[in-house]
């Protein structure tokens, strides 16, 4: 792990023209260190700022020059102190020279590591590059940059440049910006790294790759076009979902004096057999896995599993070719894979390029059957799409996407709007207002996308890491409010909404928002309003205050006056799961009591209301048994007593059996069975 550690120096422009985005730079760099503490805790990092009034670096002392550059933190293993340092960057008062800052960063890496760790040393420059750099004593600026870039390549260093423009560069000299962009492009070409231009705080937040993921092949072998034609290829994952880090349990039982304690919690299991009064531990070789099949447990040994397992051979085979239009984009599943020819294999490179270009010319794709590893149980079928390179130094390749099998396809049928009555159909004005609203919500109205995928971070993960860093320092700290930069990702753009106010006004005019009188209040809401004592003479604010100030009163028994309301109130009390069971049991007893003590059906209507409430409660709790048992009991009672009016009332309210406990046919025919048989 230590041999793969990265050595990084951050070169941060803190001059006056960067003050508007320094707060975002602080968040970005802090997030970089926080992720390294989780995923790459052996990485080393240094911080250099330029644009400061003072000068504090080794080159100023040793050879002179390199003014207005401060080494804020020497290269060291990442820790929590680095986060604090990056969250309080100084605000400089002079325009810095990014080329001098690059030389200072190179000097730090050379002195620290010399010729060691080639390829693991990196510089990251964040600046707006709108100010001219100093002239060279010998040769042109381009010659100077070329010399530095060649020295950087010889030392195995790479530089990544993030140029912040946008509103900050409106009054800048375009000639100076073009010259600086050209000089930075030389570094990019010589060190084979990227230069990124961002114009918003949101895109800046996603410009720097805060987590370094080393690509690993998922397959190395032959791409088989036929039994007599095979091409050696390597397969990588091109995209992968970034998930939450695995959080492990932490133990405080280790003594504080033990500095080597890992504080990790290890969980082990013992299997015991109870025979009479003795308990014995079963060793691993005497255990066998069991799988539930209904109420039974079926033991299946490892040998039996191996005998029935499907064991396909490792390999990738082309099943055929088809037109690209026949494979829909929405059918792609899982992550994207990249197929390249085996590095260093000229014949494989030419073969991949020839096939890819032929497929591109014919607008064709290939259907593949893939088994990535030997003994892998699942087989994937997917589509291979050609990827023609625009750079002569980069060979052609393929993209691979997994396709669904028949059982993976989900068909969702939605009724047509034409099936609704004419009164529900929108008129021309309503249709126009809705169309304008949809068009207004376009993320790229002028052809430029507002939230670029490659520069938009995952807001959930960003918020998680920031809160994690805060909790590490202050365990009792409350959850902070959502950051303004993240709000730009998850909430509507205020400027966009203000510019299109007329669209919202038109929507309000043509669509009237009314409360649905048929929509019943939830039992919890009804119960709270009942206990608050709110009425028509109390304002809404007073009603809300009365609900908040008064403690909820618990209903512990279903009364005779309002059994349905009491039942709903008891069902809404979730402090103890026994309330649900008690409410169902008491309402069932109340229904039976109403039937028994009814005088010529005077209490049947009230009993039916209780039955309806019980049915609804049992469906919500997914407990159909008590309700269905009650209905069978009522049917038997009515048949014995010759009662016809009660079944008719139940049928008029469609109070049948709950079908997920019985078959649908039994539920439909339940009322038919309740009718008394005619005398023969």
XYZ file of C-alpha atoms in Angstrom:
680
model
C 0.000 0.000 0.000
C 2.818 2.426 0.886
C 4.504 1.964 -2.518
C 1.346 3.215 -4.253
C 1.126 6.394 -2.209
C 0.901 9.668 -4.088
C 3.052 12.750 -3.536
C 1.041 15.864 -4.295
C 1.773 19.593 -4.047
C -1.135 22.037 -4.309
C -0.295 25.342 -6.021
C -3.047 27.795 -5.092
C -3.470 31.310 -6.437
C -4.601 33.591 -3.566
C -4.189 36.918 -5.357
C -6.886 39.658 -5.299
C -8.546 38.420 -8.505
C -9.106 34.987 -6.893
C -10.731 36.208 -3.668
C -14.239 35.603 -5.065
C -13.700 31.841 -5.348
C -11.184 31.178 -2.565
C -13.950 29.918 -0.278
C -14.792 27.277 -2.904
C -11.098 26.455 -3.325
C -10.876 25.911 0.441
C -13.823 23.485 0.335
C -12.383 21.649 -2.663
C -8.912 21.185 -1.159
C -10.312 20.251 2.257
C -12.482 17.608 0.613
C -9.385 16.267 -1.154
C -7.583 15.746 2.157
C -10.679 14.309 3.859
C -11.045 11.651 1.161
C -7.352 10.844 1.313
C -7.687 10.302 5.070
C -10.354 7.677 4.334
C -9.105 6.008 1.156
C -5.373 6.885 0.891
C -4.100 7.679 4.362
C -0.453 7.099 3.334
C -0.453 9.806 0.643
C 1.715 12.867 1.205
C 0.731 16.453 0.428
C 2.224 19.953 0.489
C 0.596 23.369 0.014
C 2.070 26.381 -1.822
C 0.177 29.676 -2.191
C 1.213 32.512 -4.506
C 0.044 36.110 -4.589
C 0.987 36.842 -0.976
C 2.870 39.958 0.120
C 5.524 37.946 1.939
C 7.812 35.325 0.391
C 8.616 32.115 2.231
C 10.215 29.334 0.168
C 13.653 27.725 -0.192
C 14.409 29.134 -3.654
C 14.001 32.732 -2.479
C 16.590 32.100 0.220
C 18.992 30.067 -1.938
C 19.020 31.787 -5.349
C 16.795 34.847 -4.929
C 13.672 35.771 -6.849
C 10.457 33.755 -6.641
C 8.748 36.550 -4.754
C 5.207 36.509 -3.345
C 5.236 32.710 -2.939
C 4.675 31.068 0.440
C 5.064 27.403 1.337
C 2.060 27.079 3.597
C 2.731 23.418 4.425
C 5.780 21.250 3.684
C 5.161 17.838 2.156
C 3.953 15.401 4.820
C 1.506 12.540 5.347
C -2.077 13.769 5.261
C -3.693 14.427 8.638
C -6.390 16.526 10.252
C -4.088 19.549 10.624
C -3.890 19.808 6.823
C -7.671 20.195 6.680
C -7.499 23.092 9.131
C -4.703 24.708 7.102
C -6.624 24.501 3.842
C -9.797 25.886 5.406
C -7.982 29.141 6.303
C -6.097 30.171 3.175
C -4.500 33.649 3.295
C -5.890 36.424 1.086
C -3.006 37.875 -0.937
C -2.710 41.463 -2.121
C -0.484 41.099 -5.198
C -0.842 39.250 -8.508
C 1.127 36.018 -8.373
C 3.220 34.298 -11.041
C 1.979 30.755 -11.606
C 5.191 29.723 -13.414
C 7.322 30.626 -10.386
C 4.905 28.683 -8.193
C 5.326 25.617 -10.441
C 9.113 25.832 -10.100
C 8.835 26.088 -6.295
C 6.567 23.025 -6.215
C 8.989 21.079 -8.432
C 11.871 22.025 -6.142
C 9.984 20.692 -3.113
C 9.356 17.330 -4.807
C 12.920 16.992 -6.105
C 14.495 17.741 -2.732
C 12.119 15.399 -0.899
C 12.197 12.379 -3.233
C 14.972 13.004 -5.819
C 14.624 10.202 -8.422
C 12.313 8.038 -6.313
C 8.638 7.290 -6.945
C 8.485 8.265 -10.597
C 4.937 8.603 -11.824
C 3.604 9.122 -8.294
C 4.622 12.782 -8.024
C 2.026 15.341 -9.017
C 1.444 19.085 -8.985
C -2.040 20.609 -8.981
C -2.330 24.260 -10.047
C -5.521 26.250 -9.333
C -5.503 29.775 -10.791
C -7.397 32.076 -13.135
C -4.268 32.750 -15.249
C -5.353 36.285 -16.180
C -2.100 38.042 -15.210
C 1.131 37.946 -17.278
C 4.118 35.993 -16.012
C 7.564 37.587 -15.796
C 9.786 37.660 -18.862
C 12.644 35.174 -19.054
C 16.264 36.335 -18.830
C 17.208 33.999 -21.667
C 14.916 33.135 -24.535
C 11.164 33.528 -24.774
C 8.503 32.546 -22.241
C 7.667 29.546 -24.390
C 11.300 28.354 -24.299
C 11.326 28.745 -20.526
C 8.130 26.728 -20.133
C 9.444 24.063 -22.527
C 12.610 23.673 -20.449
C 10.636 23.360 -17.201
C 8.210 20.856 -18.776
C 11.086 18.684 -20.043
C 12.688 18.707 -16.603
C 9.339 17.799 -15.084
C 8.948 14.839 -17.458
C 12.508 13.676 -16.695
C 11.714 13.664 -12.963
C 8.527 11.655 -13.491
C 6.232 14.492 -12.428
C 2.818 15.426 -13.745
C 0.896 18.675 -13.467
C -2.853 19.169 -13.510
C -4.091 22.710 -14.199
C -7.515 24.035 -13.159
C -8.177 27.465 -14.673
C -11.026 29.417 -13.053
C -12.520 31.996 -15.391
C -16.178 32.964 -15.807
C -17.143 36.244 -14.167
C -13.636 36.734 -12.771
C -12.145 37.217 -16.239
C -14.629 39.655 -17.820
C -12.283 42.651 -17.525
C -9.074 40.691 -18.105
C -6.753 41.128 -21.066
C -7.683 38.511 -23.649
C -4.191 38.530 -25.139
C -2.653 37.698 -21.760
C -5.183 34.907 -21.177
C -4.481 33.375 -24.596
C -0.738 33.476 -23.957
C -1.124 31.825 -20.523
C -3.441 29.172 -21.948
C -0.825 28.336 -24.578
C 1.920 28.053 -21.961
C -0.209 25.778 -19.758
C -1.028 23.591 -22.764
C 2.704 22.893 -23.155
C 2.774 21.409 -19.633
C -0.317 19.378 -20.452
C 1.218 17.884 -23.608
C 4.632 17.182 -22.138
C 3.353 15.492 -18.970
C 0.271 13.841 -20.587
C -2.113 15.473 -18.130
C -5.242 17.563 -18.505
C -6.009 21.248 -18.290
C -9.529 22.080 -17.092
C -11.420 25.347 -17.520
C -14.274 26.094 -15.095
C -16.559 29.119 -14.856
C -18.818 28.436 -11.832
C -18.275 27.413 -8.188
C -20.220 24.207 -8.881
C -17.968 23.130 -11.746
C -14.906 24.044 -9.665
C -16.107 21.667 -6.959
C -16.036 18.785 -9.445
C -12.937 19.790 -11.420
C -10.367 18.223 -9.097
C -10.518 14.459 -8.803
C -10.431 14.141 -5.032
C -10.157 10.351 -5.108
C -7.493 8.598 -7.153
C -8.661 5.241 -8.490
C -6.098 2.951 -10.122
C -7.597 1.197 -13.172
C -7.609 -2.591 -12.910
C -8.435 -4.977 -15.722
C -11.530 -7.125 -15.305
C -10.507 -9.377 -18.210
C -7.365 -10.267 -20.145
C -7.781 -12.739 -22.932
C -9.143 -13.279 -26.426
C -12.068 -11.586 -28.146
C -13.336 -14.521 -30.186
C -14.942 -13.571 -33.495
C -14.885 -17.166 -34.739
C -13.106 -20.393 -33.746
C -10.287 -19.402 -36.143
C -10.096 -15.664 -35.449
C -9.270 -14.258 -32.017
C -7.905 -10.888 -30.850
C -6.054 -10.336 -27.592
C -7.768 -7.595 -25.598
C -7.762 -6.032 -22.152
C -11.015 -4.863 -20.540
C -11.285 -2.047 -17.997
C -14.224 -0.451 -16.222
C -14.709 3.024 -17.696
C -17.353 4.188 -15.230
C -18.284 3.044 -11.762
C -20.717 4.344 -9.187
C -18.996 5.922 -6.207
C -20.594 4.610 -3.047
C -20.397 5.479 0.606
C -17.221 4.256 2.311
C -17.515 1.139 4.404
C -17.795 2.310 7.998
C -16.319 -0.161 10.474
C -17.103 -0.583 14.148
C -14.765 1.156 16.583
C -13.947 -0.170 20.028
C -12.914 1.962 23.004
C -11.958 -1.069 25.118
C -8.285 -0.915 24.134
C -6.108 0.765 26.784
C -5.074 4.336 26.037
C -1.414 3.449 26.629
C -1.403 0.959 23.730
C -0.424 3.049 20.691
C -0.514 0.033 18.356
C -4.144 -0.791 19.094
C -6.327 -0.933 15.957
C -9.625 -0.487 17.862
C -11.299 -2.773 15.351
C -14.208 -4.990 16.368
C -14.089 -8.570 15.152
C -17.252 -10.669 15.220
C -17.115 -14.465 15.399
C -19.926 -17.009 15.667
C -20.220 -20.329 17.460
C -22.737 -23.023 16.611
C -23.845 -25.182 19.506
C -25.902 -28.306 19.795
C -28.089 -28.680 22.886
C -28.441 -32.306 23.990
C -30.265 -32.544 27.272
C -28.293 -30.601 29.846
C -24.992 -30.471 27.902
C -24.097 -27.888 25.276
C -21.350 -28.663 22.777
C -19.774 -26.507 20.069
C -20.046 -27.865 16.525
C -16.704 -27.666 14.640
C -16.721 -26.168 11.111
C -16.165 -29.507 9.375
C -19.389 -30.868 10.869
C -21.585 -27.962 9.760
C -23.750 -27.857 6.647
C -25.730 -25.016 5.171
C -29.501 -25.166 5.338
C -31.984 -23.278 3.166
C -35.571 -22.559 4.093
C -38.294 -23.990 1.890
C -41.529 -22.939 3.496
C -41.551 -24.120 7.110
C -38.811 -26.676 6.443
C -35.029 -26.304 6.322
C -33.331 -28.238 3.517
C -29.631 -29.059 4.110
C -27.408 -28.814 1.015
C -23.758 -29.755 1.245
C -20.889 -28.049 -0.555
C -20.357 -31.102 -2.745
C -23.982 -30.983 -3.900
C -23.669 -27.282 -4.698
C -20.526 -27.888 -6.762
C -22.279 -30.669 -8.662
C -25.201 -28.493 -9.801
C -23.365 -25.189 -10.298
C -23.223 -23.738 -13.787
C -19.529 -23.311 -14.619
C -19.021 -21.560 -17.957
C -15.603 -21.199 -19.519
C -13.865 -17.835 -19.259
C -13.975 -15.916 -22.523
C -15.626 -13.322 -24.735
C -17.440 -14.423 -27.882
C -19.081 -12.379 -30.624
C -22.591 -13.711 -31.202
C -23.271 -11.469 -34.179
C -23.613 -7.955 -35.544
C -26.679 -5.731 -35.876
C -27.613 -2.178 -36.794
C -26.925 0.342 -34.031
C -30.470 1.747 -34.273
C -31.881 -1.557 -32.976
C -30.125 -1.212 -29.599
C -31.835 1.481 -27.528
C -29.867 3.581 -25.082
C -32.324 2.983 -22.228
C -31.566 -0.758 -22.397
C -28.004 -0.262 -21.121
C -27.460 -1.744 -17.668
C -24.738 -1.459 -15.022
C -21.366 0.196 -15.714
C -19.561 0.899 -18.989
C -16.519 -1.189 -19.923
C -13.614 -0.235 -22.206
C -12.115 -2.801 -24.612
C -8.570 -2.051 -25.823
C -6.052 -4.108 -27.736
C -3.338 -5.787 -25.688
C -0.691 -3.083 -25.020
C 2.384 -3.557 -27.167
C 0.644 -6.026 -29.503
C 0.739 -4.359 -32.951
C -1.328 -7.027 -34.701
C -4.078 -6.828 -32.052
C -4.092 -3.014 -32.265
C -4.496 -3.094 -36.057
C -7.241 -5.738 -35.828
C -9.232 -3.772 -33.235
C -8.864 -0.566 -35.261
C -9.927 -2.229 -38.515
C -13.047 -3.789 -36.978
C -13.972 -0.617 -35.068
C -13.712 1.574 -38.177
C -15.673 -0.912 -40.290
C -18.437 -1.017 -37.659
C -18.482 2.794 -37.522
C -18.760 3.053 -41.301
C -21.628 0.530 -41.420
C -23.322 1.952 -38.282
C -23.158 -1.524 -36.743
C -22.637 -2.874 -33.234
C -21.606 -6.315 -32.000
C -23.490 -8.531 -29.552
C -21.146 -10.277 -27.108
C -21.362 -13.091 -24.578
C -18.917 -12.421 -21.717
C -17.591 -14.501 -18.836
C -15.003 -12.359 -17.082
C -13.508 -14.970 -14.723
C -13.071 -18.720 -14.691
C -15.821 -20.342 -12.627
C -17.990 -17.230 -12.689
C -21.631 -18.254 -12.416
C -23.356 -15.388 -14.173
C -22.981 -14.762 -17.890
C -23.568 -11.295 -19.336
C -24.692 -10.413 -22.832
C -24.002 -6.915 -24.073
C -23.394 -4.568 -26.973
C -19.953 -3.538 -28.264
C -19.832 -0.009 -29.712
C -16.836 1.336 -31.691
C -14.857 4.250 -30.215
C -12.811 5.930 -32.919
C -9.931 7.959 -31.502
C -9.294 11.519 -32.726
C -5.706 11.428 -31.441
C -3.201 9.553 -33.592
C -1.267 8.579 -30.445
C -4.293 6.848 -28.901
C -5.490 3.660 -30.675
C -9.127 2.890 -31.406
C -11.140 0.925 -28.882
C -14.643 -0.297 -27.987
C -17.260 0.554 -25.369
C -19.243 -2.311 -23.887
C -22.655 -2.050 -22.186
C -24.570 -4.908 -20.568
C -28.000 -5.637 -22.057
C -30.998 -7.023 -20.134
C -32.309 -10.558 -20.408
C -36.043 -11.108 -20.929
C -36.679 -11.406 -17.176
C -34.863 -8.096 -16.563
C -37.250 -6.086 -18.744
C -40.043 -4.272 -16.897
C -43.020 -3.188 -18.967
C -45.028 -0.400 -17.331
C -48.430 0.192 -18.898
C -49.991 3.615 -18.379
C -53.511 4.589 -19.494
C -53.788 7.108 -22.301
C -55.031 10.626 -21.560
C -57.620 10.047 -24.277
C -59.382 7.566 -22.022
C -60.275 10.316 -19.542
C -63.570 12.246 -19.856
C -63.617 15.492 -21.846
C -63.914 17.595 -18.680
C -60.503 16.282 -17.580
C -58.747 17.073 -20.866
C -56.536 20.216 -20.935
C -57.542 23.066 -23.210
C -55.159 24.774 -25.644
C -54.094 27.448 -23.153
C -53.363 24.897 -20.428
C -51.401 22.731 -22.851
C -49.344 25.744 -23.972
C -48.604 26.765 -20.362
C -47.451 23.243 -19.519
C -45.239 23.067 -22.643
C -43.585 26.384 -21.787
C -42.861 25.163 -18.249
C -41.148 22.004 -19.551
C -39.094 23.980 -22.070
C -38.052 26.441 -19.368
C -36.632 23.612 -17.239
C -34.105 22.689 -19.955
C -30.595 22.450 -18.462
C -29.039 23.569 -21.745
C -31.298 26.283 -23.204
C -28.479 28.012 -25.088
C -26.663 24.842 -26.139
C -24.379 24.855 -23.081
C -25.276 22.459 -20.311
C -25.626 24.067 -16.886
C -24.524 21.031 -14.859
C -21.835 19.150 -16.750
C -21.686 15.512 -15.566
C -17.874 15.400 -15.413
C -17.755 18.578 -13.290
C -20.797 18.019 -11.062
C -20.007 16.113 -7.839
C -22.446 13.831 -6.093
C -24.150 16.193 -3.591
C -25.063 13.356 -1.219
C -21.460 12.156 -0.927
C -20.098 15.698 -0.677
C -22.448 16.456 2.210
C -21.579 13.173 3.894
C -17.823 13.837 3.835
C -18.228 17.391 5.143
C -20.447 16.237 7.982
C -18.048 13.368 8.743
C -15.133 15.809 9.080
C -17.223 18.041 11.362
C -18.292 15.109 13.576
C -14.669 13.952 13.851
C -13.796 17.270 15.489
C -17.078 17.888 17.331
C -18.953 14.629 18.075
C -21.976 16.519 19.420
C -22.191 18.969 16.504
C -25.574 19.346 14.813
C -26.064 18.759 11.107
C -25.020 22.003 9.358
C -27.273 23.688 6.780
C -26.846 22.762 3.133
C -23.927 24.513 1.479
C -24.750 27.168 -1.134
C -22.710 25.394 -3.799
C -24.589 22.141 -3.244
C -27.877 24.047 -3.317
C -27.083 24.999 -6.904
C -27.090 21.285 -7.739
C -30.180 20.092 -5.869
C -32.390 23.213 -5.982
C -33.752 25.314 -8.872
C -31.569 28.152 -10.078
C -33.013 31.399 -8.586
C -31.916 33.421 -11.625
C -33.597 30.991 -13.999
C -36.817 31.112 -11.977
C -36.765 34.934 -11.856
C -36.195 35.204 -15.596
C -39.161 32.941 -16.306
C -41.629 34.389 -13.821
C -44.149 34.926 -16.618
C -44.161 31.166 -17.291
C -45.094 30.393 -13.681
C -47.705 33.133 -13.646
C -49.324 31.689 -16.778
C -49.356 28.250 -15.177
C -51.083 29.649 -12.068
C -53.681 31.434 -14.163
C -54.689 28.426 -16.233
C -54.498 25.755 -13.514
C -56.592 26.366 -10.427
C -55.325 24.636 -7.273
C -58.169 23.398 -5.091
C -58.369 21.060 -2.137
C -59.886 17.671 -2.846
C -62.919 17.311 -0.547
C -62.893 13.540 -1.011
C -59.369 13.227 0.340
C -59.659 12.151 3.958
C -57.239 13.254 6.627
C -54.924 10.724 8.144
C -55.897 9.303 11.515
C -52.888 10.949 13.191
C -53.732 14.395 11.731
C -57.420 14.011 12.606
C -56.594 12.938 16.123
C -54.165 15.846 16.659
C -56.757 18.360 15.454
C -59.370 16.770 17.693
C -57.152 16.981 20.766
C -56.037 20.560 19.955
C -59.617 21.771 20.246
C -59.310 23.882 17.071
C -62.546 25.151 15.525
C -63.759 27.522 12.855
C -63.271 30.553 15.116
C -59.547 29.891 15.688
C -56.970 31.109 13.187
C -54.726 28.591 11.444
C -51.631 29.868 13.288
C -53.366 29.455 16.662
C -54.485 25.968 15.678
C -50.936 24.938 14.794
C -49.597 26.382 18.026
C -52.213 24.567 20.054
C -51.279 21.287 18.407
C -47.575 21.841 19.066
C -48.000 23.009 22.656
C -50.445 20.371 23.875
C -49.025 16.919 24.581
C -50.791 14.121 22.673
C -53.425 12.274 24.699
C -53.314 8.502 24.324
C -56.451 6.440 23.735
C -56.087 3.221 25.685
C -59.514 1.722 24.995
C -62.128 1.829 22.227
C -65.264 3.440 23.613
C -68.935 3.093 22.646
C -69.439 6.692 21.487
C -66.814 7.027 18.708
C -65.311 3.565 18.151
C -63.947 4.334 14.647
C -62.102 7.475 15.775
C -60.753 5.711 18.844
C -59.520 2.846 16.659
C -57.706 5.220 14.272
C -56.126 7.067 17.193
C -54.850 3.830 18.743
C -53.456 2.694 15.380
C -51.530 5.974 15.046
C -49.744 5.496 18.400
C -46.376 4.044 17.349
C -44.486 4.218 20.615
C -45.339 0.553 21.220
C -46.184 -2.130 18.611
C -48.728 -3.657 21.023
C -51.130 -0.760 20.332
C -51.887 -2.081 16.826
C -52.698 -5.590 18.021
C -54.802 -4.231 20.880
C -56.734 -1.835 18.597
C -57.611 -4.591 16.100
C -58.684 -6.968 18.854
C -60.883 -4.411 20.669
C -62.588 -3.169 17.474
C -63.352 -6.766 16.487
C -64.988 -7.352 19.878
C -66.884 -4.047 19.530
C -68.304 -5.124 16.132
C -69.503 -8.463 17.498
C -71.085 -6.704 20.500
C -72.983 -4.330 18.173
C -74.366 -7.284 16.199
C -75.426 -9.254 19.275
C -77.071 -6.319 21.079
C -78.727 -4.859 17.975
C -82.538 -4.447 18.159
C -84.000 -5.145 14.707
C -80.822 -3.889 13.007
C -80.654 -0.485 14.677
C -76.892 -0.854 15.209
C -76.010 -2.475 11.877
C -74.993 0.821 10.240
C -72.569 1.599 13.051
C -71.191 -1.950 12.866
C -70.599 -1.576 9.103
C -68.634 1.646 9.708
C -66.473 -0.219 12.195
C -65.968 -3.076 9.713
C -64.812 -0.576 7.064
C -62.326 0.976 9.514
C -61.028 -2.465 10.524
C -60.556 -3.480 6.879
C -58.578 -0.325 6.119
C -56.404 -0.771 9.208
C -55.644 -4.421 8.455
C -54.649 -3.571 4.870
C -52.295 -0.807 6.019
C -50.699 -3.082 8.605
C -50.625 -6.025 6.140
C -52.503 -8.183 8.657
C -55.544 -9.505 6.712
C -56.103 -12.496 9.005
C -58.149 -10.857 11.823
C -60.444 -9.088 9.343
C -61.093 -12.167 7.191
C -61.758 -14.305 10.277
C -64.301 -11.719 11.458
C -66.068 -11.711 8.070
C -66.392 -15.510 8.119
C -67.782 -15.269 11.653
C -70.319 -12.598 10.546
C -71.406 -14.746 7.601
C -71.979 -17.760 9.848
C -73.874 -15.590 12.370
C -76.145 -14.132 9.652
C -76.873 -17.576 8.179
C -77.805 -18.988 11.589
C -80.037 -16.006 12.481
C -81.500 -15.581 8.986
C -80.285 -11.975 8.725
C -80.382 -10.508 5.188
C -80.015 -6.747 5.757
C -76.483 -6.882 7.171
C -74.995 -8.786 4.173
C -76.690 -6.286 1.867
C -75.129 -3.357 3.760
C -71.698 -4.962 3.590
C -72.112 -5.690 -0.133
C -73.158 -2.091 -0.856
C -69.911 -0.864 0.764
C -67.857 -3.503 -1.139
C -66.522 -4.894 2.147
C -65.302 -8.218 0.783
C -62.446 -10.375 2.018
C -58.908 -9.025 1.702
C -57.638 -10.842 -1.370
C -53.938 -11.106 -0.440
C -54.946 -13.580 2.309
C -57.369 -15.548 0.119
C -57.786 -16.002 -3.601
C -59.414 -13.268 -5.669
C -62.207 -15.676 -6.606
C -63.037 -16.327 -2.947
C -63.168 -12.587 -2.284
C -65.534 -11.977 -5.243
C -67.888 -14.817 -4.342
C -68.004 -14.057 -0.626
C -71.327 -12.154 -0.702
C -72.895 -14.856 -2.866
C -72.076 -17.433 -0.211
C -73.630 -15.208 2.479
C -77.043 -15.243 0.739
C -79.332 -17.893 2.319
C -80.233 -20.834 0.093
C -83.844 -20.783 -1.184
C -86.211 -23.410 0.206
C -86.839 -26.296 -2.160
